[in-house]
XYZ file of C-alpha atoms in Angstrom:
472
model
C 51.190 51.511 -71.964
C 48.716 54.228 -70.984
C 49.270 57.345 -68.922
C 52.370 59.427 -69.092
C 54.245 62.669 -68.648
C 55.451 65.151 -71.138
C 58.342 66.619 -69.232
C 61.259 65.376 -71.295
C 64.677 65.282 -69.715
C 66.944 64.495 -72.617
C 69.888 62.277 -71.721
C 72.772 61.203 -73.838
C 74.505 57.976 -72.835
C 77.287 56.280 -74.693
C 77.177 52.542 -74.890
C 80.376 50.623 -74.165
C 78.723 47.237 -74.586
C 75.468 45.371 -74.512
C 74.941 45.634 -70.755
C 75.649 49.342 -70.773
C 73.203 49.731 -73.639
C 70.477 48.010 -71.637
C 71.332 50.188 -68.659
C 71.049 53.327 -70.737
C 67.686 52.246 -72.191
C 66.381 51.622 -68.700
C 67.311 55.178 -67.712
C 65.958 56.968 -70.757
C 63.000 59.273 -70.000
C 59.843 57.255 -70.453
C 56.376 58.524 -71.209
C 53.037 56.881 -70.500
C 54.079 54.805 -67.512
C 52.796 55.725 -64.112
C 49.244 56.336 -62.950
C 50.633 58.452 -60.129
C 52.635 61.205 -61.796
C 54.930 63.730 -60.197
C 57.533 66.086 -61.508
C 58.422 69.604 -62.619
C 57.118 70.934 -65.903
C 59.494 73.618 -67.115
C 59.087 74.725 -70.716
C 59.336 77.851 -72.830
C 56.001 76.991 -74.482
C 52.734 78.321 -73.067
C 50.848 75.059 -73.808
C 52.122 71.612 -72.811
C 50.772 68.055 -72.869
C 51.130 66.364 -69.475
C 49.407 62.969 -69.348
C 46.891 60.586 -70.860
C 44.685 57.923 -69.302
C 41.810 55.711 -70.374
C 39.003 56.324 -67.870
C 35.984 54.118 -67.285
C 32.436 55.401 -67.625
C 31.520 57.352 -64.456
C 34.281 55.638 -62.463
C 37.375 57.546 -63.465
C 38.837 59.931 -60.883
C 41.507 62.534 -61.462
C 43.228 63.997 -58.376
C 45.814 66.715 -58.688
C 48.147 68.975 -56.746
C 49.866 71.872 -58.518
C 52.383 74.313 -57.193
C 52.754 77.336 -59.430
C 56.095 78.982 -60.024
C 54.772 82.513 -59.584
C 54.903 83.684 -63.213
C 51.581 82.155 -64.244
C 48.589 84.494 -64.266
C 46.017 82.643 -66.359
C 47.081 79.040 -66.000
C 44.391 76.539 -67.016
C 44.146 72.799 -66.650
C 42.764 71.464 -69.934
C 40.996 68.108 -70.350
C 40.546 66.727 -73.873
C 38.968 63.435 -74.909
C 39.567 61.222 -77.933
C 36.741 62.392 -80.234
C 37.844 63.509 -83.694
C 36.963 67.166 -83.045
C 38.891 67.203 -79.753
C 42.399 65.855 -79.176
C 43.180 64.610 -82.711
C 42.260 68.025 -84.113
C 44.822 69.949 -82.044
C 47.677 67.508 -81.382
C 50.018 67.554 -83.123
C 49.244 70.776 -84.974
C 50.500 74.290 -85.570
C 47.509 75.850 -83.840
C 48.096 78.577 -81.297
C 47.469 78.171 -77.596
C 44.198 80.117 -77.883
C 43.018 77.918 -80.746
C 43.821 74.740 -78.811
C 41.913 76.017 -75.818
C 38.935 77.335 -77.765
C 37.568 73.876 -78.664
C 36.953 73.050 -74.997
C 33.755 73.771 -73.065
C 34.253 75.293 -69.634
C 30.650 74.447 -68.692
C 31.485 70.728 -69.111
C 34.482 71.048 -66.803
C 37.079 70.716 -69.543
C 38.770 73.996 -68.558
C 39.809 74.376 -64.911
C 41.299 77.808 -64.116
C 44.137 77.344 -61.632
C 43.847 80.569 -59.682
C 42.608 81.663 -56.273
C 39.559 83.441 -57.692
C 38.014 80.143 -58.843
C 36.772 78.226 -55.815
C 36.283 74.870 -57.581
C 39.951 74.780 -58.630
C 41.046 74.264 -55.029
C 43.766 76.907 -55.303
C 44.975 78.854 -52.271
C 47.898 81.196 -51.799
C 50.156 80.358 -48.894
C 51.984 82.706 -46.565
C 55.065 82.314 -48.756
C 53.144 83.697 -51.734
C 53.117 80.369 -53.591
C 49.815 79.250 -55.114
C 48.930 75.604 -54.477
C 45.965 73.834 -56.057
C 44.406 70.626 -54.703
C 41.228 69.109 -56.075
C 39.700 66.187 -57.939
C 37.456 65.527 -60.923
C 35.190 62.670 -62.006
C 35.024 61.648 -65.646
C 31.605 60.849 -67.091
C 31.226 59.649 -70.685
C 29.140 57.272 -72.800
C 31.961 54.720 -72.998
C 35.514 54.279 -71.730
C 37.542 57.075 -73.318
C 41.080 58.279 -73.617
C 41.480 61.578 -71.777
C 44.446 63.868 -72.335
C 45.637 66.371 -69.723
C 47.390 69.603 -70.697
C 48.457 72.835 -68.992
C 48.245 76.202 -70.712
C 48.772 79.873 -69.943
C 48.094 81.503 -73.285
C 48.945 84.969 -71.987
C 52.367 83.916 -70.713
C 55.486 84.982 -72.585
C 57.900 83.129 -70.310
C 56.499 79.621 -70.692
C 55.402 77.345 -67.843
C 57.019 76.435 -64.523
C 54.745 74.099 -62.577
C 55.387 71.400 -59.974
C 52.697 68.738 -60.177
C 51.366 65.544 -58.622
C 48.517 63.677 -60.293
C 46.675 60.478 -59.554
C 44.657 58.792 -62.319
C 42.429 55.979 -61.082
C 39.539 53.837 -62.313
C 38.267 52.424 -59.020
C 38.066 53.230 -55.284
C 41.263 52.952 -53.187
C 42.218 49.379 -52.389
C 40.740 47.889 -55.563
C 43.929 46.181 -56.719
C 42.813 44.946 -60.134
C 41.436 48.276 -61.368
C 42.408 51.272 -59.248
C 45.650 52.313 -60.954
C 45.121 50.502 -64.237
C 44.047 52.327 -67.350
C 40.881 50.851 -68.861
C 42.834 49.327 -71.745
C 45.111 47.479 -69.280
C 42.516 45.774 -67.095
C 43.017 42.274 -68.463
C 46.784 42.308 -68.992
C 47.793 41.180 -65.493
C 45.295 38.247 -65.331
C 46.446 37.142 -68.793
C 50.105 37.356 -67.726
C 49.483 35.315 -64.574
C 47.628 32.641 -66.555
C 50.418 32.585 -69.145
C 53.080 32.185 -66.446
C 51.265 29.163 -64.957
C 50.967 27.562 -68.398
C 54.634 28.152 -69.190
C 55.726 26.561 -65.919
C 53.954 23.417 -67.144
C 55.453 23.723 -70.641
C 58.979 24.168 -69.271
C 58.533 21.119 -67.017
C 57.306 18.984 -69.935
C 60.077 20.224 -72.229
C 62.749 19.356 -69.668
C 61.210 15.896 -69.232
C 61.308 15.338 -72.995
C 64.853 16.731 -73.119
C 65.959 14.075 -70.634
C 64.368 11.369 -72.798
C 66.076 12.721 -75.912
C 69.391 12.920 -74.097
C 69.157 9.299 -73.022
C 68.704 8.368 -76.691
C 71.453 10.756 -77.829
C 68.909 12.834 -79.751
C 69.140 16.075 -77.764
C 70.219 18.402 -80.569
C 70.934 22.124 -80.536
C 67.563 22.736 -82.194
C 65.679 21.353 -79.189
C 67.967 23.258 -76.834
C 67.009 26.461 -78.669
C 63.379 25.563 -78.096
C 63.932 25.108 -74.350
C 65.859 28.390 -74.216
C 62.960 30.127 -75.979
C 60.527 28.738 -73.397
C 62.713 29.904 -70.499
C 63.110 33.399 -71.961
C 59.368 33.682 -72.453
C 58.695 32.588 -68.878
C 61.279 35.043 -67.521
C 59.771 37.859 -69.566
C 56.239 37.149 -68.377
C 57.361 36.979 -64.725
C 59.153 40.325 -65.024
C 56.073 41.939 -66.520
C 53.921 40.476 -63.739
C 56.257 42.067 -61.187
C 55.964 45.431 -62.940
C 52.164 45.320 -63.156
C 51.846 44.189 -59.528
C 53.863 47.261 -58.535
C 51.515 49.360 -60.635
C 48.477 47.855 -58.941
C 49.889 48.334 -55.435
C 51.702 51.664 -55.687
C 50.459 53.257 -58.886
C 53.970 53.211 -60.370
C 55.280 50.269 -62.425
C 58.763 48.787 -62.058
C 60.249 50.201 -65.255
C 63.484 48.181 -65.240
C 61.608 44.924 -64.643
C 59.201 45.791 -67.440
C 62.097 46.497 -69.805
C 63.793 43.211 -68.875
C 60.523 41.399 -69.508
C 60.117 42.983 -72.932
C 63.692 42.122 -73.909
C 63.334 38.534 -72.656
C 60.161 38.022 -74.672
C 61.845 39.507 -77.741
C 64.764 37.115 -77.201
C 62.333 34.207 -76.934
C 60.670 35.169 -80.200
C 64.026 35.574 -81.961
C 65.274 32.172 -80.733
C 62.099 30.493 -81.938
C 62.347 32.200 -85.319
C 65.945 30.988 -85.680
C 64.769 27.499 -84.709
C 62.157 27.542 -87.477
C 64.760 28.636 -90.037
C 67.268 25.989 -88.914
C 64.688 23.241 -89.261
C 63.651 24.598 -92.654
C 67.278 24.256 -93.734
C 67.170 20.656 -92.521
C 69.641 21.181 -89.685
C 69.578 18.213 -87.232
C 66.781 16.687 -89.335
C 68.359 15.902 -92.709
C 71.904 17.157 -92.127
C 74.184 17.984 -89.238
C 76.181 20.924 -90.618
C 75.298 24.097 -92.472
C 77.088 25.636 -95.409
C 79.086 28.829 -94.953
C 76.506 30.908 -96.816
C 73.685 29.538 -94.647
C 75.575 30.353 -91.452
C 76.357 33.833 -92.754
C 72.721 34.449 -93.619
C 71.510 33.295 -90.199
C 74.031 35.494 -88.388
C 72.956 38.481 -90.500
C 69.288 37.772 -89.802
C 69.786 37.424 -86.037
C 71.955 40.541 -85.910
C 69.457 42.620 -87.879
C 66.553 41.381 -85.756
C 68.385 42.146 -82.506
C 69.349 45.600 -83.769
C 65.805 46.476 -84.836
C 64.368 45.093 -81.597
C 66.785 47.167 -79.544
C 66.083 50.193 -81.707
C 62.358 49.671 -81.176
C 62.724 49.870 -77.393
C 65.060 52.859 -77.587
C 62.500 54.495 -79.865
C 59.697 53.686 -77.437
C 61.542 55.013 -74.386
C 63.089 58.128 -75.913
C 61.104 59.210 -78.968
C 57.547 57.906 -78.684
C 55.040 60.704 -78.203
C 52.342 59.345 -75.875
C 49.957 61.961 -77.201
C 50.046 60.308 -80.634
C 51.359 56.734 -80.532
C 49.264 54.099 -78.789
C 50.919 50.941 -80.101
C 54.605 50.110 -80.105
C 54.655 48.830 -83.702
C 53.325 52.130 -85.050
C 56.910 53.300 -85.608
C 59.715 52.880 -88.185
C 61.557 50.156 -86.184
C 58.238 48.323 -85.742
C 57.565 48.405 -89.469
C 61.116 47.160 -90.069
C 60.577 44.167 -87.762
C 57.337 43.282 -89.526
C 59.045 43.471 -92.939
C 61.911 41.317 -91.660
C 59.466 38.694 -90.405
C 57.743 38.565 -93.807
C 61.125 38.109 -95.524
C 61.990 35.331 -93.067
C 58.667 33.643 -93.829
C 59.429 33.667 -97.561
C 62.870 32.134 -96.939
C 61.316 29.598 -94.582
C 58.805 28.441 -97.207
C 61.384 28.111 -99.984
C 63.881 26.206 -97.825
C 61.209 23.833 -96.501
C 60.114 22.984 -100.055
C 63.719 22.409 -101.116
C 64.381 20.146 -98.142
C 61.207 18.120 -98.813
C 62.250 17.550 -102.425
C 65.551 16.130 -101.224
C 64.054 13.788 -98.644
C 60.464 12.550 -98.888
C 60.735 10.415 -95.754
C 60.391 13.568 -93.633
C 57.217 14.670 -95.400
C 55.034 14.272 -92.289
C 57.293 16.445 -90.175
C 57.769 19.151 -92.788
C 54.055 19.303 -93.551
C 53.486 20.126 -89.888
C 56.451 22.495 -89.862
C 55.122 24.402 -92.878
C 51.770 24.933 -91.170
C 53.342 25.825 -87.837
C 55.995 28.106 -89.308
C 53.614 29.917 -91.631
C 51.246 30.608 -88.757
C 54.182 31.771 -86.642
C 55.580 34.170 -89.224
C 52.280 35.548 -90.544
C 50.123 35.827 -87.422
C 52.261 38.558 -85.901
C 52.104 40.967 -88.880
C 48.402 40.212 -89.350
C 47.779 40.855 -85.662
C 49.625 44.174 -85.804
C 47.579 45.183 -88.854
C 44.285 44.112 -87.273
C 44.975 45.769 -83.930
C 46.103 49.013 -85.550
C 43.160 49.336 -87.952
C 40.156 47.561 -86.450
C 40.565 47.489 -82.649
C 39.305 50.447 -80.622
C 42.067 52.435 -78.968
C 40.659 52.014 -75.477
C 41.089 48.197 -75.622
C 44.088 48.075 -77.956
C 46.740 47.426 -75.309
C 44.999 44.388 -73.801
C 44.099 42.902 -77.195
C 47.610 43.405 -78.555
C 49.270 41.848 -75.517
C 46.873 38.917 -75.353
C 47.241 38.214 -79.078
C 51.032 38.340 -78.886
C 51.156 35.903 -75.963
C 48.650 33.595 -77.673
C 50.684 33.425 -80.899
C 53.902 32.614 -79.042
C 52.126 30.009 -76.894
C 50.647 28.246 -79.931
C 54.077 28.050 -81.537
C 55.675 26.604 -78.416
C 52.979 24.075 -77.572
C 52.711 22.843 -81.181
C 56.454 22.298 -81.457
C 56.454 20.480 -78.111
C 53.715 18.171 -79.400
C 55.469 17.491 -82.710
C 58.810 16.640 -81.088
C 57.504 14.283 -78.429
C 59.508 11.021 -78.619
C 56.556 8.653 -78.992
C 56.337 5.485 -81.046
C 53.097 6.718 -82.615
C 54.558 10.088 -83.531
C 55.178 9.869 -87.287
C 56.248 13.515 -87.307
C 59.177 13.037 -84.935
C 62.050 14.852 -86.684
C 65.237 13.616 -85.028
C 66.963 10.399 -86.042
C 70.591 11.413 -86.287
C 72.481 10.769 -83.070
C 74.376 13.548 -81.351
C 77.481 11.381 -81.502
C 77.298 11.474 -85.325
C 79.157 14.685 -85.971
C 78.870 14.542 -89.774
C 76.690 12.153 -91.800
C 78.173 9.630 -94.210
C 78.206 12.156 -97.039
C 80.764 14.173 -95.108
C 79.432 17.639 -96.063
C 76.134 17.529 -94.262
C 74.097 17.015 -97.436
C 73.846 13.209 -97.443
C 71.125 11.380 -95.596
C 72.920 8.097 -95.049
C 72.071 8.104 -91.365
C 68.345 7.916 -92.044
C 66.692 4.739 -90.687
C 65.733 2.216 -93.326
C 66.427 -1.294 -94.653
C 70.133 -1.996 -94.889
C 72.149 -4.852 -96.360
C 74.422 -6.668 -93.953
C 78.083 -6.324 -94.816
C 80.590 -8.965 -93.629
C 83.642 -7.280 -92.272
C 85.348 -10.388 -90.889
C 85.033 -14.089 -91.926
C 85.571 -16.891 -89.438
C 86.267 -20.239 -91.133
C 86.100 -23.695 -89.558
C 89.482 -25.037 -88.497
C 90.757 -27.917 -90.764
C 90.676 -31.421 -89.299
C 94.390 -32.051 -89.666
C 95.157 -28.935 -87.599
C 92.841 -29.980 -84.843
C 94.348 -33.428 -84.700
C 97.678 -31.889 -83.977
């Protein structure tokens, strides 16, 4: 997300359960959310980062209203941009307030003195003695840029005490698709709406296929996991649409809806990953039960993934510094999730190869599964690496979101195609009936239920009745 506030109100909440944990995450102080910002900046420091926003070329507008606490004498509004000699050179750093301010050019409008002696600042002193500043600025640059807003009073020894309201916009009022959106977010809402329409179709098709599988007693837990993954993804996308629509209309996103959307999409991805691992183990394809060690490993994997995913969102809401971090996976929990996905891919490959060696009749399905699963496990880490290194920061958010949705969509639509119950589908994986609790082998390792030529066995013999008995 782009935009944000630096006023940190630290909260400590104890979790009594999963729902309480989600509630506490939703109420953690969040940076880089709203494009209309309001609050009180109270700090003992004489320089403070307030907000960031990606402005368009010659279209970005910054409106502000400040109410000074009375202690500030030389308060300045500072505007940095993302060039190497500007914001990256002073944040984070141990430079003094004067050093941070010295790199800016007042002639280019990067320093705005907030006092009554500067007419362009829009500051006036009311009858109550309080100084209030109202004005606006236009941002002009060669390309869309990240701009960072800070407040500083380098001569102050008591810190800062400022009440503020700021509006960061990229288009005239009433322009829904661009007004309150940062330049790197322009295409997220259209992509989300398109994705939601596609997933409505996918969910409808998956339910239709589920009914066909159920009528044939082939509706296994693996396909139910797939349907659950589709539903979670659709719910997550709808929640994010609601949040971004609020942002477009009011300038403030629906934070709780956005959080629910992120968690739902993470749940969808986790369910699909578990589905890939179950199929790699041969569950519901070559056997109907798992060994104790396999179950234990899956539970450990799901638990670790859920923990890291939750930790990632807690980290994003409570610890992320919007002045430094521009991508959610640029954090320790993000790196942990990527490493876990690479480990899961290695396990997936080895288990698929082992299952193929045991049963060659499923070669068509597992050849497709290997391609699908490898793409699923590897595309995400590769996308994170590509976005972090090669994609410009001012388009990173849109590219990252679009790539993530595209990867998940490809996984879902490919699995739906592979599992369609068609006569011509040689890759169809399910042949064991749901009424067959355990295959003939008894331990889930035999493949006696597989279709194939069988020899008829006579269980009962009916002989012709002798003539002398019939005469009686």
